[in-house]
mmCIF file of C-alpha atoms in Angstrom:
data_model
loop_
_atom_site.group_PDB
_atom_site.id
_atom_site.type_symbol
_atom_site.label_atom_id
_atom_site.label_comp_id
_atom_site.label_asym_id
_atom_site.label_seq_id
_atom_site.Cartn_x
_atom_site.Cartn_y
_atom_site.Cartn_z
ATOM 1 C CA MET A 412 -20.251 4.341 -9.497
ATOM 2 C CA THR A 413 -19.640 8.028 -8.964
ATOM 3 C CA GLU A 414 -21.417 10.540 -11.195
ATOM 4 C CA ASN A 415 -20.239 14.167 -11.445
ATOM 5 C CA LYS A 416 -22.054 16.924 -13.350
ATOM 6 C CA GLU A 417 -19.729 18.887 -15.639
ATOM 7 C CA GLN A 418 -19.950 22.624 -14.826
ATOM 8 C CA GLY A 419 -22.054 24.520 -17.330
ATOM 9 C CA THR A 420 -23.077 21.494 -19.327
ATOM 10 C CA GLY A 421 -25.581 19.311 -17.531
ATOM 11 C CA GLU A 422 -23.690 16.235 -18.776
ATOM 12 C CA LEU A 423 -22.761 13.488 -16.372
ATOM 13 C CA ARG A 424 -19.123 12.398 -16.220
ATOM 14 C CA VAL A 425 -18.551 8.902 -14.850
ATOM 15 C CA THR A 426 -15.589 8.676 -12.505
ATOM 16 C CA LYS A 427 -14.131 5.202 -12.080
ATOM 17 C CA LYS A 428 -13.448 3.927 -8.609
ATOM 18 C CA ARG A 429 -9.720 3.846 -7.928
ATOM 19 C CA VAL A 430 -8.190 0.841 -6.164
ATOM 20 C CA LEU A 431 -4.533 1.098 -5.164
ATOM 21 C CA LEU A 432 -2.938 -2.298 -4.472
ATOM 22 C CA LEU A 433 0.339 -2.235 -2.530
ATOM 23 C CA SER A 434 2.811 -5.080 -2.128
ATOM 24 C CA GLU A 435 6.527 -5.659 -1.586
ATOM 25 C CA GLY A 436 9.088 -7.777 -3.408
ATOM 26 C CA PHE A 437 9.860 -10.129 -0.497
ATOM 27 C CA GLY A 438 8.792 -13.269 -2.345
ATOM 28 C CA ALA A 439 6.793 -13.391 -5.546
ATOM 29 C CA GLY A 440 3.475 -14.457 -3.997
ATOM 30 C CA HIS A 441 2.503 -11.132 -2.406
ATOM 31 C CA THR A 442 2.695 -9.236 -5.677
ATOM 32 C CA GLN A 443 1.032 -12.088 -7.588
ATOM 33 C CA ALA A 444 -1.904 -11.786 -5.181
ATOM 34 C CA ALA A 445 -2.108 -8.047 -5.888
ATOM 35 C CA TYR A 446 -2.179 -8.615 -9.650
ATOM 36 C CA ALA A 447 -4.710 -11.423 -9.250
ATOM 37 C CA LEU A 448 -6.967 -9.059 -7.327
ATOM 38 C CA SER A 449 -6.455 -6.356 -9.937
ATOM 39 C CA SER A 450 -7.552 -8.726 -12.705
ATOM 40 C CA SER A 451 -10.576 -9.967 -10.743
ATOM 41 C CA LEU A 452 -11.681 -6.434 -9.865
ATOM 42 C CA ARG A 453 -11.553 -5.320 -13.504
ATOM 43 C CA ARG A 454 -13.401 -8.432 -14.658
ATOM 44 C CA LEU A 455 -16.053 -7.842 -12.032
ATOM 45 C CA SER A 456 -16.665 -4.178 -12.811
ATOM 46 C CA SER A 457 -15.844 -1.895 -15.721
ATOM 47 C CA ASP A 458 -16.183 1.028 -13.289
ATOM 48 C CA VAL A 459 -13.006 0.101 -11.397
ATOM 49 C CA GLN A 460 -9.506 1.356 -12.128
ATOM 50 C CA THR A 461 -6.592 -0.456 -10.468
ATOM 51 C CA LYS A 462 -2.911 0.236 -9.916
ATOM 52 C CA VAL A 463 -0.404 -2.226 -8.445
ATOM 53 C CA LEU A 464 2.813 -1.011 -6.810
ATOM 54 C CA GLU A 465 5.632 -2.733 -4.968
ATOM 55 C CA LEU A 466 5.862 0.283 -2.720
ATOM 56 C CA GLY A 467 9.472 0.113 -1.548
ATOM 57 C CA SER A 468 10.823 -0.678 -5.009
ATOM 58 C CA PHE A 469 8.740 2.102 -6.532
ATOM 59 C CA LEU A 470 9.941 4.704 -4.044
ATOM 60 C CA ASN A 471 13.539 3.494 -3.779
ATOM 61 C CA PRO A 472 14.448 1.584 -6.960
ATOM 62 C CA HIS A 473 18.161 1.537 -6.097
ATOM 63 C CA VAL A 474 18.023 0.606 -2.402
ATOM 64 C CA ALA A 475 15.098 -1.840 -2.363
ATOM 65 C CA PRO A 476 16.751 -4.519 -4.571
ATOM 66 C CA LEU A 477 19.767 -4.572 -2.237
ATOM 67 C CA ILE A 478 17.530 -5.238 0.769
ATOM 68 C CA ILE A 479 15.510 -7.886 -1.066
ATOM 69 C CA ASN A 480 18.693 -9.677 -2.173
ATOM 70 C CA ALA A 481 19.994 -9.570 1.394
ATOM 71 C CA TYR A 482 16.710 -11.115 2.517
ATOM 72 C CA LYS A 483 17.058 -13.871 -0.106
ATOM 73 C CA ARG A 484 20.563 -14.693 1.109
ATOM 74 C CA THR A 485 19.419 -14.784 4.719
ATOM 75 C CA ILE A 486 16.535 -17.183 4.187
ATOM 76 C CA THR A 487 18.683 -19.531 2.085
ATOM 77 C CA LYS A 488 21.908 -19.394 4.120
ATOM 78 C CA GLN A 489 20.538 -18.917 7.646
ATOM 79 C CA PRO A 490 17.039 -20.454 7.787
ATOM 80 C CA LYS A 491 17.350 -21.170 11.518
ATOM 81 C CA LEU A 492 17.874 -17.464 12.175
ATOM 82 C CA VAL A 493 14.795 -16.640 10.105
ATOM 83 C CA ALA A 494 12.795 -19.239 12.043
ATOM 84 C CA LEU A 495 13.952 -17.785 15.368
ATOM 85 C CA MET A 496 12.985 -14.241 14.344
ATOM 86 C CA TYR A 497 9.627 -15.382 12.982
ATOM 87 C CA ARG A 498 8.665 -17.200 16.166
ATOM 88 C CA LYS A 499 9.993 -14.480 18.475
ATOM 89 C CA GLN A 500 7.847 -11.842 16.774
ATOM 90 C CA TYR A 501 4.950 -14.183 15.985
ATOM 91 C CA LYS A 502 2.328 -12.475 18.160
ATOM 92 C CA LYS A 503 3.752 -8.970 17.970
ATOM 93 C CA PRO A 504 2.608 -6.287 15.522
ATOM 94 C CA ILE A 505 5.116 -3.943 13.928
ATOM 95 C CA ASN A 506 5.686 -1.431 16.733
ATOM 96 C CA ARG A 507 5.297 2.275 16.108
ATOM 97 C CA PHE A 508 9.004 2.979 16.374
ATOM 98 C CA ALA A 509 9.771 0.413 13.631
ATOM 99 C CA THR A 510 6.943 1.788 11.494
ATOM 100 C CA LEU A 511 8.296 5.315 11.897
ATOM 101 C CA ALA A 512 11.808 4.131 10.971
ATOM 102 C CA LEU A 513 10.485 2.324 7.882
ATOM 103 C CA HIS A 514 8.527 5.397 6.920
ATOM 104 C CA ARG A 515 11.521 7.706 7.159
ATOM 105 C CA LEU A 516 13.876 5.308 5.405
ATOM 106 C CA PHE A 517 11.642 4.153 2.580
ATOM 107 C CA TYR A 518 8.169 5.565 2.583
ATOM 108 C CA THR A 519 8.503 9.313 3.131
ATOM 109 C CA HIS A 520 6.665 10.000 -0.126
ATOM 110 C CA THR A 521 3.826 7.525 0.429
ATOM 111 C CA ARG A 522 1.491 10.260 1.585
ATOM 112 C CA SER A 523 2.071 12.289 -1.566
ATOM 113 C CA ILE A 524 1.443 9.162 -3.690
ATOM 114 C CA VAL A 525 -1.865 8.615 -1.926
ATOM 115 C CA ARG A 526 -2.866 12.250 -2.410
ATOM 116 C CA GLN A 527 -1.808 12.169 -6.056
ATOM 117 C CA LEU A 528 -3.590 8.916 -6.966
ATOM 118 C CA LYS A 529 -6.655 9.646 -4.791
ATOM 119 C CA PRO A 530 -7.609 5.982 -4.287
ATOM 120 C CA ASP A 531 -11.088 5.124 -3.067
ATOM 121 C CA ILE A 532 -9.492 2.232 -1.202
ATOM 122 C CA ILE A 533 -5.985 0.896 -0.534
ATOM 123 C CA VAL A 534 -5.489 -2.874 -0.571
ATOM 124 C CA CYS A 535 -2.263 -4.307 0.882
ATOM 125 C CA THR A 536 -1.013 -7.831 0.187
ATOM 126 C CA HIS A 537 2.129 -7.452 2.329
ATOM 127 C CA PRO A 538 2.349 -6.452 6.016
ATOM 128 C CA ILE A 539 4.886 -3.627 5.578
ATOM 129 C CA PRO A 540 2.829 -1.354 3.285
ATOM 130 C CA SER A 541 -0.187 -2.208 5.433
ATOM 131 C CA ALA A 542 1.683 -0.891 8.503
ATOM 132 C CA VAL A 543 2.799 2.228 6.608
ATOM 133 C CA ILE A 544 -0.735 3.054 5.441
ATOM 134 C CA ALA A 545 -1.989 2.362 8.971
ATOM 135 C CA ARG A 546 0.461 4.987 10.233
ATOM 136 C CA LEU A 547 -0.748 7.486 7.635
ATOM 137 C CA LYS A 548 -4.301 6.849 8.808
ATOM 138 C CA ARG A 549 -3.236 7.636 12.385
ATOM 139 C CA LEU A 550 -1.805 10.887 11.036
ATOM 140 C CA GLY A 551 -5.106 11.821 9.425
ATOM 141 C CA VAL A 552 -5.136 10.335 5.914
ATOM 142 C CA ASP A 553 -8.738 9.213 5.492
ATOM 143 C CA VAL A 554 -8.827 6.179 3.221
ATOM 144 C CA PRO A 555 -10.266 2.687 3.730
ATOM 145 C CA LEU A 556 -7.546 0.062 4.244
ATOM 146 C CA CYS A 557 -8.087 -3.569 3.292
ATOM 147 C CA THR A 558 -5.341 -6.057 4.149
ATOM 148 C CA VAL A 559 -5.180 -9.409 2.351
ATOM 149 C CA ILE A 560 -3.283 -12.037 4.358
ATOM 150 C CA THR A 561 -1.557 -14.172 1.745
ATOM 151 C CA ASP A 562 -0.785 -17.251 3.867
ATOM 152 C CA TYR A 563 -2.617 -19.915 5.845
ATOM 153 C CA ASP A 564 -1.337 -18.475 9.113
ATOM 154 C CA VAL A 565 -1.200 -14.948 10.523
ATOM 155 C CA HIS A 566 1.959 -13.332 11.883
ATOM 156 C CA GLY A 567 1.555 -10.404 14.227
ATOM 157 C CA THR A 568 3.065 -7.993 11.713
ATOM 158 C CA TRP A 569 -0.158 -8.149 9.675
ATOM 159 C CA ILE A 570 -2.241 -6.669 12.492
ATOM 160 C CA SER A 571 -2.964 -2.945 12.899
ATOM 161 C CA PRO A 572 -6.015 -1.292 14.539
ATOM 162 C CA GLU A 573 -6.355 0.987 11.504
ATOM 163 C CA VAL A 574 -7.075 -1.899 9.109
ATOM 164 C CA ASP A 575 -10.752 -1.640 8.148
ATOM 165 C CA ARG A 576 -11.068 -5.167 6.783
ATOM 166 C CA TYR A 577 -8.972 -8.315 6.633
ATOM 167 C CA LEU A 578 -9.456 -10.824 3.835
ATOM 168 C CA VAL A 579 -8.166 -14.207 4.962
ATOM 169 C CA SER A 580 -7.659 -17.691 3.584
ATOM 170 C CA THR A 581 -9.556 -19.838 6.100
ATOM 171 C CA THR A 582 -11.765 -19.808 9.180
ATOM 172 C CA GLU A 583 -8.687 -20.940 11.128
ATOM 173 C CA VAL A 584 -6.892 -17.689 10.235
ATOM 174 C CA GLN A 585 -10.040 -15.754 11.095
ATOM 175 C CA LEU A 586 -10.063 -17.344 14.562
ATOM 176 C CA LYS A 587 -6.391 -16.494 15.104
ATOM 177 C CA LEU A 588 -7.122 -12.851 14.326
ATOM 178 C CA ILE A 589 -10.084 -12.831 16.704
ATOM 179 C CA ASN A 590 -7.924 -14.346 19.450
ATOM 180 C CA ARG A 591 -5.499 -11.442 18.958
ATOM 181 C CA GLY A 592 -8.155 -8.827 19.466
ATOM 182 C CA VAL A 593 -9.445 -8.177 15.940
ATOM 183 C CA THR A 594 -13.239 -7.850 15.931
ATOM 184 C CA LYS A 595 -15.054 -10.461 13.875
ATOM 185 C CA ASN A 596 -16.896 -7.902 11.744
ATOM 186 C CA LYS A 597 -13.540 -6.754 10.343
ATOM 187 C CA ILE A 598 -12.703 -10.191 8.935
ATOM 188 C CA GLN A 599 -14.005 -11.975 5.867
ATOM 189 C CA VAL A 600 -12.987 -15.477 4.809
ATOM 190 C CA THR A 601 -12.517 -15.242 1.049
ATOM 191 C CA GLY A 602 -9.618 -17.552 0.257
ATOM 192 C CA ILE A 603 -6.333 -16.184 -1.066
ATOM 193 C CA PRO A 604 -6.987 -14.452 -4.405
ATOM 194 C CA VAL A 605 -5.410 -16.178 -7.375
ATOM 195 C CA HIS A 606 -5.626 -15.072 -10.988
ATOM 196 C CA PRO A 607 -9.002 -16.002 -12.518
ATOM 197 C CA ASN A 608 -7.169 -18.086 -15.140
ATOM 198 C CA PHE A 609 -6.510 -20.740 -12.477
ATOM 199 C CA TRP A 610 -10.253 -21.356 -12.199
ATOM 200 C CA GLU A 611 -10.612 -22.026 -15.888
ATOM 201 C CA HIS A 612 -10.120 -25.438 -17.499
ATOM 202 C CA PRO A 613 -8.921 -25.059 -21.101
ATOM 203 C CA SER A 614 -8.374 -27.981 -23.438
ATOM 204 C CA ARG A 615 -5.559 -30.206 -22.240
ATOM 205 C CA GLU A 616 -4.876 -31.313 -25.790
ATOM 206 C CA GLU A 617 -4.266 -27.713 -26.881
ATOM 207 C CA ILE A 618 -1.961 -27.117 -23.911
ATOM 208 C CA ARG A 619 0.059 -30.241 -24.664
ATOM 209 C CA LEU A 620 0.363 -29.175 -28.278
ATOM 210 C CA LYS A 621 1.548 -25.691 -27.299
ATOM 211 C CA PHE A 622 4.236 -26.943 -24.902
ATOM 212 C CA GLU A 623 5.112 -30.064 -26.928
ATOM 213 C CA LEU A 624 4.026 -32.395 -24.136
ATOM 214 C CA LYS A 625 2.875 -35.998 -24.314
ATOM 215 C CA ASP A 626 -0.389 -37.416 -23.001
ATOM 216 C CA MET A 627 1.081 -39.391 -20.113
ATOM 217 C CA PRO A 628 1.370 -39.121 -16.297
ATOM 218 C CA THR A 629 2.965 -35.740 -15.650
ATOM 219 C CA VAL A 630 4.729 -34.115 -12.691
ATOM 220 C CA LEU A 631 5.200 -30.341 -12.481
ATOM 221 C CA VAL A 632 8.176 -29.243 -10.353
ATOM 222 C CA MET A 633 8.182 -25.578 -9.329
ATOM 223 C CA ASP A 634 11.059 -23.816 -7.614
ATOM 224 C CA GLY A 635 9.043 -20.674 -6.872
ATOM 225 C CA GLY A 636 9.406 -17.215 -8.392
ATOM 226 C CA TRP A 637 12.852 -16.851 -6.830
ATOM 227 C CA GLY A 638 13.969 -20.355 -7.775
ATOM 228 C CA LEU A 639 14.924 -21.234 -4.201
ATOM 229 C CA MET A 640 14.446 -25.011 -4.378
ATOM 230 C CA THR A 641 18.185 -25.542 -4.611
ATOM 231 C CA ASP A 642 18.391 -29.077 -3.173
ATOM 232 C CA GLU A 643 19.095 -31.266 -6.205
ATOM 233 C CA ILE A 644 18.366 -34.609 -4.534
ATOM 234 C CA VAL A 645 14.621 -34.593 -5.274
ATOM 235 C CA ASN A 646 15.099 -33.207 -8.790
ATOM 236 C CA GLU A 647 17.621 -35.913 -9.663
ATOM 237 C CA TYR A 648 15.493 -38.669 -8.162
ATOM 238 C CA LEU A 649 12.447 -37.540 -10.125
ATOM 239 C CA ALA A 650 14.486 -37.514 -13.338
ATOM 240 C CA GLN A 651 15.116 -41.247 -12.903
ATOM 241 C CA TRP A 652 11.407 -41.849 -13.598
ATOM 242 C CA GLN A 653 11.511 -40.082 -16.967
ATOM 243 C CA GLN A 654 10.796 -43.165 -19.075
ATOM 244 C CA LYS A 655 7.336 -43.597 -17.512
ATOM 245 C CA VAL A 656 6.567 -40.129 -16.131
ATOM 246 C CA GLN A 657 6.750 -36.788 -17.933
ATOM 247 C CA LEU A 658 8.555 -34.098 -15.901
ATOM 248 C CA ILE A 659 8.247 -30.317 -16.231
ATOM 249 C CA TYR A 660 10.793 -28.316 -14.219
ATOM 250 C CA VAL A 661 9.967 -24.611 -13.827
ATOM 251 C CA LEU A 662 12.917 -22.779 -12.292
ATOM 252 C CA GLY A 663 11.536 -19.257 -12.066
ATOM 253 C CA ASN A 664 14.196 -16.560 -12.333
ATOM 254 C CA ASN A 665 17.038 -18.858 -11.304
ATOM 255 C CA ASP A 666 18.914 -18.736 -14.621
ATOM 256 C CA LYS A 667 22.009 -20.347 -13.091
ATOM 257 C CA ALA A 668 20.102 -23.436 -11.956
ATOM 258 C CA ARG A 669 18.314 -23.661 -15.279
ATOM 259 C CA ALA A 670 21.589 -23.559 -17.255
ATOM 260 C CA HIS A 671 23.080 -26.175 -14.930
ATOM 261 C CA MET A 672 20.163 -28.562 -15.466
ATOM 262 C CA GLU A 673 20.098 -28.034 -19.223
ATOM 263 C CA GLN A 674 23.778 -28.993 -19.444
ATOM 264 C CA ASN A 675 23.355 -32.070 -17.249
ATOM 265 C CA PRO A 676 22.916 -35.285 -19.323
ATOM 266 C CA LEU A 677 20.544 -36.582 -16.632
ATOM 267 C CA TYR A 678 17.915 -34.070 -17.766
ATOM 268 C CA GLN A 679 18.556 -34.275 -21.502
ATOM 269 C CA LYS A 680 15.701 -36.714 -22.094
ATOM 270 C CA PRO A 681 12.605 -36.574 -24.333
ATOM 271 C CA ASN A 682 10.155 -36.635 -21.401
ATOM 272 C CA ILE A 683 11.917 -33.903 -19.409
ATOM 273 C CA HIS A 684 11.117 -30.245 -20.038
ATOM 274 C CA ILE A 685 13.060 -27.417 -18.369
ATOM 275 C CA MET A 686 11.626 -23.915 -18.245
ATOM 276 C CA GLY A 687 12.428 -20.559 -16.670
ATOM 277 C CA PHE A 688 9.931 -17.951 -15.566
ATOM 278 C CA THR A 689 6.520 -18.298 -17.203
ATOM 279 C CA ARG A 690 3.152 -16.593 -16.865
ATOM 280 C CA GLU A 691 1.347 -19.765 -17.920
ATOM 281 C CA ILE A 692 1.652 -21.830 -14.759
ATOM 282 C CA ASP A 693 -2.135 -22.184 -14.781
ATOM 283 C CA LYS A 694 -1.919 -24.151 -18.042
ATOM 284 C CA LEU A 695 0.955 -26.323 -16.806
ATOM 285 C CA MET A 696 -0.979 -27.135 -13.616
ATOM 286 C CA GLU A 697 -3.968 -28.047 -15.765
ATOM 287 C CA VAL A 698 -2.070 -30.786 -17.638
ATOM 288 C CA ALA A 699 0.044 -31.966 -14.680
ATOM 289 C CA ASP A 700 -1.139 -34.704 -12.313
ATOM 290 C CA VAL A 701 1.122 -33.951 -9.327
ATOM 291 C CA LEU A 702 2.752 -30.695 -8.254
ATOM 292 C CA VAL A 703 6.112 -30.662 -6.434
ATOM 293 C CA THR A 704 6.654 -27.228 -4.933
ATOM 294 C CA LYS A 705 7.730 -25.053 -2.069
ATOM 295 C CA PRO A 706 4.599 -24.320 0.000
ATOM 296 C CA GLY A 707 4.276 -20.595 -0.600
ATOM 297 C CA GLY A 708 0.792 -19.294 0.138
ATOM 298 C CA MET A 709 0.162 -18.204 -3.446
ATOM 299 C CA THR A 710 1.411 -21.410 -5.100
ATOM 300 C CA CYS A 711 -0.606 -23.532 -2.673
ATOM 301 C CA SER A 712 -3.713 -21.475 -3.451
ATOM 302 C CA GLU A 713 -3.143 -21.844 -7.189
ATOM 303 C CA GLY A 714 -2.736 -25.592 -6.717
ATOM 304 C CA LEU A 715 -5.914 -25.606 -4.636
ATOM 305 C CA ALA A 716 -7.816 -23.865 -7.441
ATOM 306 C CA LYS A 717 -6.622 -26.556 -9.853
ATOM 307 C CA GLY A 718 -7.364 -29.385 -7.418
ATOM 308 C CA ILE A 719 -3.902 -30.835 -8.040
ATOM 309 C CA PRO A 720 -2.250 -33.015 -5.350
ATOM 310 C CA MET A 721 0.883 -31.336 -3.982
ATOM 311 C CA LEU A 722 4.191 -32.577 -2.593
ATOM 312 C CA PHE A 723 5.931 -29.946 -0.474
ATOM 313 C CA HIS A 724 9.682 -29.628 -0.718
ATOM 314 C CA ASN A 725 11.894 -27.931 1.853
ATOM 315 C CA PRO A 726 9.519 -25.286 3.317
ATOM 316 C CA LEU A 727 11.109 -22.094 4.558
ATOM 317 C CA PRO A 728 10.735 -21.399 8.282
ATOM 318 C CA GLY A 729 7.601 -19.556 9.314
ATOM 319 C CA GLN A 730 4.743 -19.105 6.878
ATOM 320 C CA GLU A 731 5.740 -21.911 4.508
ATOM 321 C CA GLU A 732 5.918 -24.400 7.378
ATOM 322 C CA GLU A 733 2.414 -23.356 8.453
ATOM 323 C CA ASN A 734 1.108 -23.556 4.875
ATOM 324 C CA CYS A 735 2.582 -27.048 4.553
ATOM 325 C CA LEU A 736 0.921 -28.122 7.807
ATOM 326 C CA TYR A 737 -2.482 -26.755 6.782
ATOM 327 C CA PHE A 738 -2.604 -28.422 3.361
ATOM 328 C CA THR A 739 -1.294 -31.679 4.768
ATOM 329 C CA GLU A 740 -4.006 -31.703 7.443
ATOM 330 C CA GLN A 741 -6.634 -30.999 4.774
ATOM 331 C CA GLY A 742 -5.466 -33.990 2.727
ATOM 332 C CA LEU A 743 -4.439 -31.759 -0.192
ATOM 333 C CA GLY A 744 -0.698 -32.271 0.021
ATOM 334 C CA GLU A 745 2.147 -34.120 1.692
ATOM 335 C CA PRO A 746 5.625 -33.012 2.788
ATOM 336 C CA ILE A 747 8.613 -34.730 1.187
ATOM 337 C CA THR A 748 10.188 -36.083 4.351
ATOM 338 C CA SER A 749 12.192 -38.659 2.392
ATOM 339 C CA LEU A 750 12.599 -39.980 -1.129
ATOM 340 C CA GLU A 751 10.247 -42.799 -0.159
ATOM 341 C CA VAL A 752 7.409 -40.250 -0.268
ATOM 342 C CA VAL A 753 8.318 -39.351 -3.853
ATOM 343 C CA GLU A 754 8.618 -43.027 -4.780
ATOM 344 C CA LYS A 755 5.177 -43.714 -3.334
ATOM 345 C CA TRP A 756 3.598 -40.983 -5.468
ATOM 346 C CA MET A 757 5.392 -42.023 -8.645
ATOM 347 C CA ASN A 758 4.130 -45.568 -8.171
ATOM 348 C CA ARG A 759 0.633 -44.223 -7.530
ATOM 349 C CA LEU A 760 0.789 -42.262 -10.776
ATOM 350 C CA LEU A 761 1.597 -45.447 -12.640
ATOM 351 C CA SER A 762 -0.692 -47.905 -10.840
ATOM 352 C CA GLU A 763 -3.551 -45.745 -9.459
ATOM 353 C CA TYR A 764 -3.840 -43.036 -12.092
ATOM 354 C CA GLU A 765 -7.632 -43.165 -12.342
ATOM 355 C CA THR A 766 -7.964 -42.810 -8.562
ATOM 356 C CA ILE A 767 -5.764 -39.690 -8.594
ATOM 357 C CA VAL A 768 -7.899 -38.199 -11.386
ATOM 358 C CA GLU A 769 -11.158 -38.979 -9.523
ATOM 359 C CA THR A 770 -9.811 -37.492 -6.276
ATOM 360 C CA ARG A 771 -8.810 -34.342 -8.115
ATOM 361 C CA GLU A 772 -12.279 -33.973 -9.631
ATOM 362 C CA ARG A 773 -13.801 -34.347 -6.159
ATOM 363 C CA HIS A 774 -11.491 -31.660 -4.751
ATOM 364 C CA LEU A 775 -12.502 -29.289 -7.563
ATOM 365 C CA LYS A 776 -16.145 -29.589 -6.531
ATOM 366 C CA GLU A 777 -15.281 -28.969 -2.876
ATOM 367 C CA ILE A 778 -13.248 -25.794 -3.368
ATOM 368 C CA GLU A 779 -15.816 -23.659 -5.183
ATOM 369 C CA LYS A 780 -16.186 -21.545 -2.003
ATOM 370 C CA PHE A 781 -12.646 -20.213 -2.589
ATOM 371 C CA HIS A 782 -13.557 -18.599 -5.920
ATOM 372 C CA PRO A 783 -11.368 -15.513 -6.548
ATOM 373 C CA MET A 784 -14.274 -13.121 -7.014
ATOM 374 C CA GLN A 785 -15.005 -13.393 -3.277
ATOM 375 C CA SER A 786 -12.106 -11.066 -2.484
ATOM 376 C CA ALA A 787 -12.890 -8.685 -5.337
ATOM 377 C CA LYS A 788 -16.563 -8.476 -4.355
ATOM 378 C CA SER A 789 -15.585 -7.641 -0.780
ATOM 379 C CA ILE A 790 -13.306 -4.816 -1.951
ATOM 380 C CA ILE A 791 -15.938 -3.353 -4.292
ATOM 381 C CA GLU A 792 -18.484 -3.500 -1.487
ATOM 382 C CA MET A 793 -16.102 -1.470 0.692
ATOM 383 C CA VAL A 794 -15.644 1.092 -2.083
ATOM 384 C CA GLU A 795 -19.359 1.489 -2.649
ATOM 385 C CA THR A 796 -20.189 1.989 1.017
ATOM 386 C CA ARG A 797 -17.313 4.289 2.020
ATOM 387 C CA LYS A 798 -16.548 7.853 0.944
ATOM 388 C CA VAL A 799 -13.001 9.171 1.013
ATOM 389 C CA PRO A 800 -12.574 12.969 1.418
ATOM 390 C CA PHE A 801 -9.421 14.578 0.036
#
């Protein structure tokens, strides 16, 4: 905590520590991680002030949505191209020419934002703002930079010499960073930060009452914040189990898909619930017994915090494939390679329900080391031990 003496008074004025959290809108998970960190930091200390920005969208509100929409179309229409680009650049950081181009196109005012907000630390949950702040540091801006890698793998674009600390999901990611030349003392294994609500366990009865759900085996199907799980085969197959299994479909911001499902007689059943974007996924995960989802780093981490078994549908090339592999190897999820996998889990829900519940309780005891305050504590420790001259 910083204390300043008011001139001519002898009174002490407490100045809150400022934490600037930067993300980008390429997928919902990066920004969710930033807001989760913001919440954890403020819960941990009343002497911390936070601000979250999607940097490109903030600086260029007209251009950024066009680029993000183009990115959406590319990953849905040309996934093989995305996979090729991901693997080709896998071990390469963002080069200085690309960083300079990004800076001139989108981030020319970043320096003035930093000087205006005077953060005690900048935390980045996306590689592009991390690279931009790294460039500013090379140009003389003196501010600690903490980069939070929001997947269970590490692409080269996350890595910059100017990053003062990396917060990573697992020891495996830590080792990958070390193998690429990052010194071990710059890396802390904290788990991916999720909102503290995911670590709480409210009354299931109250949740069921709020959402008008029944007390029966329940499957939560999430299409991600962008609603990109467009393959209807799994959704339709799941709906066929509606007499014995309760189904909650959360379609994110995909209003078109939601309207289509609501008009389809297949989904117009008492045990099927269709929802759009919601900020109460933590409650829905609490009452669900199985989660069907795309393996985004943030969703997987939220599922991990809830101990819920996960079935991974149609991972996008790159990070999602690596996330899927990690959670499968850890015994916390399984890819949907065929409808037989879904059938197996539906039968397990009906015939081995107690075993699924017991396994979930065991997982909850094992994942305490991933508590969200780990990341927040690391950031506060950086703030308290570093001074930033302006």
